[in-house]
mmCIF file of C-alpha atoms in Angstrom:
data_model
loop_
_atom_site.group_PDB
_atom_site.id
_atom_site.type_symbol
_atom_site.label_atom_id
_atom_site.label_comp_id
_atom_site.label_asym_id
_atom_site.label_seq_id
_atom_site.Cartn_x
_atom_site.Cartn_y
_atom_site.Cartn_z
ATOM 1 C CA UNK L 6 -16.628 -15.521 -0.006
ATOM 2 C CA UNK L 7 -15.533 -18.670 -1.902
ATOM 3 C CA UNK L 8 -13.377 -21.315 -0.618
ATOM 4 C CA UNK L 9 -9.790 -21.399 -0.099
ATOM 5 C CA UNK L 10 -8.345 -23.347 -2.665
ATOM 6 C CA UNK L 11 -7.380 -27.105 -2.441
ATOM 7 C CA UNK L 12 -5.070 -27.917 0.193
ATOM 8 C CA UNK L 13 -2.678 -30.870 0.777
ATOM 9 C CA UNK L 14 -3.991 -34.148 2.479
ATOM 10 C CA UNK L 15 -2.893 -33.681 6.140
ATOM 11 C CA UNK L 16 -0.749 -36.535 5.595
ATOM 12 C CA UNK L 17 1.422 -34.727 2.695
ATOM 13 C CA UNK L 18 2.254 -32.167 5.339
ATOM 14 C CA UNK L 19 5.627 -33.500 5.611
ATOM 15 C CA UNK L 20 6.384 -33.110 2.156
ATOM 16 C CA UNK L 21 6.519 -29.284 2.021
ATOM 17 C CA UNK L 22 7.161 -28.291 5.385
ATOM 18 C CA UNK L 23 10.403 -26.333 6.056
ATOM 19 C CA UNK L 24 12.841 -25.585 9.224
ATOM 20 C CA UNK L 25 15.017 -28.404 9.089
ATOM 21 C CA UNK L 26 18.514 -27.500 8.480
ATOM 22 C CA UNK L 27 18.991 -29.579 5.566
ATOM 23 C CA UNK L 28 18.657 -27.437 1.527
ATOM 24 C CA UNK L 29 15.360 -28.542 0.224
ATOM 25 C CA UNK L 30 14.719 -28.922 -3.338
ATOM 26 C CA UNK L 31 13.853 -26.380 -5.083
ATOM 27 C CA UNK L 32 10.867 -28.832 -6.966
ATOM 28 C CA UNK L 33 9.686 -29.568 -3.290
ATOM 29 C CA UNK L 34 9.276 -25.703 -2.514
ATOM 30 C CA UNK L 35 5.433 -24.878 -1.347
ATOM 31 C CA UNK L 36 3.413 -22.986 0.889
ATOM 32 C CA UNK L 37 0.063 -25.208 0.693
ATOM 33 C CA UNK L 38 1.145 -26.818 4.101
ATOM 34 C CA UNK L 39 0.486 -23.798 5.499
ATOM 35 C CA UNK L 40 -2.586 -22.030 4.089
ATOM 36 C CA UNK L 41 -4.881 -22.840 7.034
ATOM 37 C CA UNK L 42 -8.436 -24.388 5.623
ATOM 38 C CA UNK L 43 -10.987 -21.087 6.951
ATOM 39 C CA UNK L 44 -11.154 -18.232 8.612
ATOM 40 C CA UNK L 45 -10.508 -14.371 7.165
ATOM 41 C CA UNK L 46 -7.598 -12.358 6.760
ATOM 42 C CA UNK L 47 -6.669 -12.620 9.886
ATOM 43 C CA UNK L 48 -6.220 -15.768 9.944
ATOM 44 C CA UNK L 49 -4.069 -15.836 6.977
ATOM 45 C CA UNK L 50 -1.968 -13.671 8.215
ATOM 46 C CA UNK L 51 -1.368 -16.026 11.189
ATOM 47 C CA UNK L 52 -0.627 -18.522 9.810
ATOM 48 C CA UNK L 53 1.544 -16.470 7.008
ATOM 49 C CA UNK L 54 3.993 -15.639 9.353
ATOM 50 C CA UNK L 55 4.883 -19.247 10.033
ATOM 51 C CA UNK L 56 5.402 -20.213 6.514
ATOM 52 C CA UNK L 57 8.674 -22.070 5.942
ATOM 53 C CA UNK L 58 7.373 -23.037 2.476
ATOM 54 C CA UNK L 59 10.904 -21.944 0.975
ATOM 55 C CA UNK L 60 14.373 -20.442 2.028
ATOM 56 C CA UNK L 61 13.269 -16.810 1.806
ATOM 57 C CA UNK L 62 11.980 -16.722 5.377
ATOM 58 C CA UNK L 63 15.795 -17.368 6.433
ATOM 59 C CA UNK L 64 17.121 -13.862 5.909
ATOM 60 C CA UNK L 65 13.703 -11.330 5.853
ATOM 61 C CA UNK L 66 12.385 -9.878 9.054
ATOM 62 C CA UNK L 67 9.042 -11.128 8.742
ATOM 63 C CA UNK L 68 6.369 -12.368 6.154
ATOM 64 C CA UNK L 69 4.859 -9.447 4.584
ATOM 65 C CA UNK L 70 1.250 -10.433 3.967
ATOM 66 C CA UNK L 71 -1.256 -8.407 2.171
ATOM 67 C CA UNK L 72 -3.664 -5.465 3.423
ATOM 68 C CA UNK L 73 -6.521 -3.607 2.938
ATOM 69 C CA UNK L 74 -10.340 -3.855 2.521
ATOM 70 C CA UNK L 75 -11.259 -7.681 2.119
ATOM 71 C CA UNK L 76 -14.441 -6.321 -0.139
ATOM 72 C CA UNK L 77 -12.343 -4.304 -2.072
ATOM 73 C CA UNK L 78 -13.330 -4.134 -6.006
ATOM 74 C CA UNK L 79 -9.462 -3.941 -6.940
ATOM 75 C CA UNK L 80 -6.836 -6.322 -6.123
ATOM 76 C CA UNK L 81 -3.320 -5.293 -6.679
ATOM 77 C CA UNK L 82 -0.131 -7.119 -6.838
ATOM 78 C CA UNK L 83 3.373 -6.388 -6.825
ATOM 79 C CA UNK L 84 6.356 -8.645 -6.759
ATOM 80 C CA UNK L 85 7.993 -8.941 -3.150
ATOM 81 C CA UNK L 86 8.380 -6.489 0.126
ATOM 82 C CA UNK L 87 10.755 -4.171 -0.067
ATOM 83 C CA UNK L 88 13.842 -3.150 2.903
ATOM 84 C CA UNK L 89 10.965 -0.979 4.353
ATOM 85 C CA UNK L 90 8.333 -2.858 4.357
ATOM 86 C CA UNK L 91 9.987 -5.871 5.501
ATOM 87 C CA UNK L 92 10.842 -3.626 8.473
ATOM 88 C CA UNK L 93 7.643 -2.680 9.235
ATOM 89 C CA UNK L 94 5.626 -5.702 7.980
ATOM 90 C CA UNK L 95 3.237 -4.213 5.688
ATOM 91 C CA UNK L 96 2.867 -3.800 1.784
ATOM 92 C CA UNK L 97 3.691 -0.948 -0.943
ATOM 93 C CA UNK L 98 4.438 1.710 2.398
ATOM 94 C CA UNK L 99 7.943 2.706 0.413
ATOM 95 C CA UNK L 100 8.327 4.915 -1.969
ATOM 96 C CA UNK L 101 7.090 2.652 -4.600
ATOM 97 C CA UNK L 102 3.609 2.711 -2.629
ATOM 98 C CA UNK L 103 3.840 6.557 -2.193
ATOM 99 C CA UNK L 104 3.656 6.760 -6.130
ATOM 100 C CA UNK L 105 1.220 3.865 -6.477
ATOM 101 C CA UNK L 106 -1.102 5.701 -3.812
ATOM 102 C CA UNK L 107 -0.617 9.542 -5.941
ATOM 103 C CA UNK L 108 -1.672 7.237 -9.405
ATOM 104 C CA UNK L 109 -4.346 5.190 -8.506
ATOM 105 C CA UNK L 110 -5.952 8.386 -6.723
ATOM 106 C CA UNK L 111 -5.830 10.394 -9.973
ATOM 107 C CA UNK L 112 -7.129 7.212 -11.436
ATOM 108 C CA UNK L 113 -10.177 7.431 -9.981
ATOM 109 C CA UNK L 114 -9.632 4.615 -7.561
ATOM 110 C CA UNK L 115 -9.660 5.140 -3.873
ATOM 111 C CA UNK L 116 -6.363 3.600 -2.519
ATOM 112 C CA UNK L 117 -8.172 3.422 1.026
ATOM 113 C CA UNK L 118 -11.005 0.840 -0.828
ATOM 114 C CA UNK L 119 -7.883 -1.497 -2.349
ATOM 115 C CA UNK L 120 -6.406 -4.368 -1.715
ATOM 116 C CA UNK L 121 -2.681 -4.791 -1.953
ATOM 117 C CA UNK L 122 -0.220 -7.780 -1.884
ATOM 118 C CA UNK L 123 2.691 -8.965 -3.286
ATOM 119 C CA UNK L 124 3.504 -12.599 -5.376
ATOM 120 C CA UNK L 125 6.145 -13.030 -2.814
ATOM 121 C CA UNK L 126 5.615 -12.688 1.009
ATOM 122 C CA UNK L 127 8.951 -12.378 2.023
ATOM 123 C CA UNK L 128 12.463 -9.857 1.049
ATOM 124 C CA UNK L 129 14.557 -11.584 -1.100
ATOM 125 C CA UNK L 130 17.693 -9.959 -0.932
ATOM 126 C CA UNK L 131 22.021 -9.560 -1.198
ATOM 127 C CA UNK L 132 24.089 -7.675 1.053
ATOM 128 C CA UNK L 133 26.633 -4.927 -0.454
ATOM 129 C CA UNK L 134 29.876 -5.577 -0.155
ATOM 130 C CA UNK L 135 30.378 -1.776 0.070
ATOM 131 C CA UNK L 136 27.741 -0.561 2.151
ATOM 132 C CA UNK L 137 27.815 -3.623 5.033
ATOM 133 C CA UNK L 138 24.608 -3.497 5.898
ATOM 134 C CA UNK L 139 22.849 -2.275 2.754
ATOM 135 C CA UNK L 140 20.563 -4.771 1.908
ATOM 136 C CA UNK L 141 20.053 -4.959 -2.336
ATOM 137 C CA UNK L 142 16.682 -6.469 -3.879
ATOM 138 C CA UNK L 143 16.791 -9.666 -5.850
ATOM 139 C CA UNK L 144 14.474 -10.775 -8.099
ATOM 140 C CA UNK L 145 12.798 -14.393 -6.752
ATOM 141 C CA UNK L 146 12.735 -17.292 -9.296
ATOM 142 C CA UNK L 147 9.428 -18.862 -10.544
ATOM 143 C CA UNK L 148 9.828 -21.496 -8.097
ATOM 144 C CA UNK L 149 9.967 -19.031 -5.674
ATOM 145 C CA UNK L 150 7.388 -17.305 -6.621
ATOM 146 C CA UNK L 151 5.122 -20.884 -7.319
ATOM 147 C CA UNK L 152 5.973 -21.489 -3.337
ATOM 148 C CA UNK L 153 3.707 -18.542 -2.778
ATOM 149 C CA UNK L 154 1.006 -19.262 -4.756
ATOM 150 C CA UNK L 155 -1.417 -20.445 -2.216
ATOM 151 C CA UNK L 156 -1.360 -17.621 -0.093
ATOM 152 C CA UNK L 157 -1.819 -15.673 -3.221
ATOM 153 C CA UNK L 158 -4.581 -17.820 -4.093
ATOM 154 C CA UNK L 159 -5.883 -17.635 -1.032
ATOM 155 C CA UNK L 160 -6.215 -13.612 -0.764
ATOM 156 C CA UNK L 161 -8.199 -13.646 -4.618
ATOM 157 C CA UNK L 162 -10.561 -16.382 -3.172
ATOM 158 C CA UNK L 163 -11.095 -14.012 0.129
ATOM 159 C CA UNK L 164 -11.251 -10.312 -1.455
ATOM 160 C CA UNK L 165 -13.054 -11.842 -4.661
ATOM 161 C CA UNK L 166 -11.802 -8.597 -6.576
ATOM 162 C CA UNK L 167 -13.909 -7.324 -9.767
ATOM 163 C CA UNK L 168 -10.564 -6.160 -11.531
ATOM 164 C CA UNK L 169 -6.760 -7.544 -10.783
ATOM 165 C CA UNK L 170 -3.857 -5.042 -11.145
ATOM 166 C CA UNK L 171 -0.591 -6.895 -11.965
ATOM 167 C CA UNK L 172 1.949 -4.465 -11.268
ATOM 168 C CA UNK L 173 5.561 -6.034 -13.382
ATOM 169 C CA UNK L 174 6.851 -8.523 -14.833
ATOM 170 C CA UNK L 175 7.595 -10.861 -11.471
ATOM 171 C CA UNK L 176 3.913 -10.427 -10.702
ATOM 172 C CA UNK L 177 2.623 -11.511 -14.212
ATOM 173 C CA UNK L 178 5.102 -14.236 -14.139
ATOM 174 C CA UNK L 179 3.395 -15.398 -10.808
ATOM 175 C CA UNK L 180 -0.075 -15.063 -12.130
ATOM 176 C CA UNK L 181 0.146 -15.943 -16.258
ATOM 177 C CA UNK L 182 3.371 -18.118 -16.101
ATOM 178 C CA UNK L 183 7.203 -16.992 -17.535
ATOM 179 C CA UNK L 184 6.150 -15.923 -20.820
ATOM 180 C CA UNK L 185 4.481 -13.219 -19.862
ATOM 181 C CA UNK L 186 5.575 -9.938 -21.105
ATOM 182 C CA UNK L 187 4.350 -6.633 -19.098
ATOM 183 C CA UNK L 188 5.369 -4.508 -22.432
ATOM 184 C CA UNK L 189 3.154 -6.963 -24.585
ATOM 185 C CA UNK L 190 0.206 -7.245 -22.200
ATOM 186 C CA UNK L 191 0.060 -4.180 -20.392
ATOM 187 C CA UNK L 192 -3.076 -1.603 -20.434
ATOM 188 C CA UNK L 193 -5.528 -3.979 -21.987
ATOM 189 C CA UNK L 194 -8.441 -5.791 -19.981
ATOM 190 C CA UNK L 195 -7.464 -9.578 -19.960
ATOM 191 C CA UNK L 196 -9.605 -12.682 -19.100
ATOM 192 C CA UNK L 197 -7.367 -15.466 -17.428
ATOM 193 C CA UNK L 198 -7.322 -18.661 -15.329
ATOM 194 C CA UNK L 199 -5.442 -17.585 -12.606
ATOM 195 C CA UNK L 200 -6.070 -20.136 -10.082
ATOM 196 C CA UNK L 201 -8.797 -21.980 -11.302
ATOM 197 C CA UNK L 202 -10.294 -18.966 -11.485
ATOM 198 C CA UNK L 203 -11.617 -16.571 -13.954
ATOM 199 C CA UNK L 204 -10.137 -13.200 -13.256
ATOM 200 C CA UNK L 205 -10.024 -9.540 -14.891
ATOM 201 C CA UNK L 206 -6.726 -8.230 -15.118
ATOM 202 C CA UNK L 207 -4.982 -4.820 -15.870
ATOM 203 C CA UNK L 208 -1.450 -5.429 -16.177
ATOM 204 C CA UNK L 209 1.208 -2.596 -15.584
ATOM 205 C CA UNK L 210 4.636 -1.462 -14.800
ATOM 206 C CA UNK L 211 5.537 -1.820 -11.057
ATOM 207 C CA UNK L 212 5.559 1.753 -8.997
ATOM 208 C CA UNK L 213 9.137 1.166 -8.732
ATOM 209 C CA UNK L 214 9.939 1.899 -12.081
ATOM 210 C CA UNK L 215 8.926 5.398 -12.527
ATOM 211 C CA UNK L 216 11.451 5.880 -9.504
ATOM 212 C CA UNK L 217 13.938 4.452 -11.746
ATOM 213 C CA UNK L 218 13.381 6.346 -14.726
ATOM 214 C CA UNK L 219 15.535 8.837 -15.928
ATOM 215 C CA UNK L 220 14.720 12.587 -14.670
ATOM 216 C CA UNK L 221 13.525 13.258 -18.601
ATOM 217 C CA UNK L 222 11.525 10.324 -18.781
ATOM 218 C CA UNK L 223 10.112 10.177 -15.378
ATOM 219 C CA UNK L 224 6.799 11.797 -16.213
ATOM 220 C CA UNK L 225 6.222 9.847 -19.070
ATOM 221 C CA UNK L 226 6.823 6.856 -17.501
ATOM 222 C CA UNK L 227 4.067 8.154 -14.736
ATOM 223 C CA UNK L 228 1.900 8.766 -17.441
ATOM 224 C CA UNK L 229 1.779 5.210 -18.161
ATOM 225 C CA UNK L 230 1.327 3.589 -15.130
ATOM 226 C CA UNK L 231 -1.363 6.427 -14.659
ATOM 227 C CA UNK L 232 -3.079 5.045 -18.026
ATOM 228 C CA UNK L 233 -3.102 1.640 -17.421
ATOM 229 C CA UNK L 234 -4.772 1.819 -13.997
ATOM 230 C CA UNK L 235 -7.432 4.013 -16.051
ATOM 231 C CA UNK L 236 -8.563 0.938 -17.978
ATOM 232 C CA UNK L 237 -8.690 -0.785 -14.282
ATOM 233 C CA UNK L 238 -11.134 2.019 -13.438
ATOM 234 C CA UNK L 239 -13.136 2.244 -16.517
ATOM 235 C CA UNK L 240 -13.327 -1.860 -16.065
ATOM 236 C CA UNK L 241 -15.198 -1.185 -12.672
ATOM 237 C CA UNK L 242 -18.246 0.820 -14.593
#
């Protein structure tokens, strides 16, 4: 396993910590303070669930941390928990991760040998006016999704995956910066920094978006999700 990335002098501690009830910043928005120096996934997760390294933790149920097998050859990310799984604290167990699960499978990658997580850790979200308690998914900013970054960093220096999946735009953004472009990049093997790491990445559409897709288009848009996680299988030999 190789280290966790840097970490914050224990004196800068101050600098990104959150609960107060003052608005921080959004420049001073960061989770480093909080990504705990060793241990496993465990661990992480521990520590994950304190994070106050931006507003988001306000309003979601919980931090929604990332699962699966820590040696697992594939790495996948989405953008952010959804209602459900910020309900029941776990990753891609909508029906987003229902159609992930059904492509990956046919794939030729064993969703049970994966590793799942998302940019963000916790539900960013509106309420509808019409609905009361309907809760509506918004997108998180790129400072937002910076804030998570360490954790994120933090799960690629534990798993060490062969190949990353980037599933959207959000989680590109996260990874390759805002000019990233999932219709560009998509379905190609790419070499990146990510971290100050190299990685392999397979970028893709997010599960979500074949669930959005018109009834005509819906199985073409499958078809492409189901192609680009292809190349993430033929990339594992």
């Amino acid at each position: 396993m190789r280290g966790y990335p840097p970490r914050m002098a224990d004196g800068d501690k101050t600098a990104g910590a959150r609960g107060g009830a003052g608005a921080e910043p959004e420049e001073a928005y960061t989770a480093e303070p909080f990504v705990p120096r060793r241990g496993g996934l465990a661990a992480l997760r521990r520590a994950a669930a304190g994070c106050r390294g931006c507003p988001l933790h306000r309003d979601a149920t919980r931090t929604v941390f990332g699962e699966g097998d820590t040696s697992a050859r594939v790495l996948l990310i989405g953008e952010q928990p959804g209602d459900q799984e910020d309900r029941q604290g776990k990753p891609f167990v909508g029906p987003a991760g229902r159609v992930l699960d059904r492509a990956l499978d046919e794939a030729g990658i064993d969703p049970g040998q994966t590793y799942v997580t998302n940019a963000v850790k916790h539900f960013k979200f509106s309420r509808d006016p019409a609905h009361g308690k309907r809760r509506i998914h918004k997108p998180p900013t790129l400072r937002e999704m910076s804030a998570c970054g360490p954790w994120l960093a933090a799960e690629l220096a534990l798993v060490e995956p062969e190949v990353v999946v980037v599933l959207g735009a959000t989680a590109g953004k996260a990874l390759l910066g805002s000019s990233f472009r999932v219709t560009r990049q998509r379905g190609a093997l790419m070499e990146e920094d990510v971290h100050g790491r190299t990685e392999r990445l397979v970028a893709t559409i997010h599960p979500s978006a074949v669930l959005r897709a018109d009834k005509d288009d819906r199985d073409a848009v499958y078809g492409g999700l189901l192609a680009d996680l292809e190349v993430a299988a033929r990339a594992l030999g």
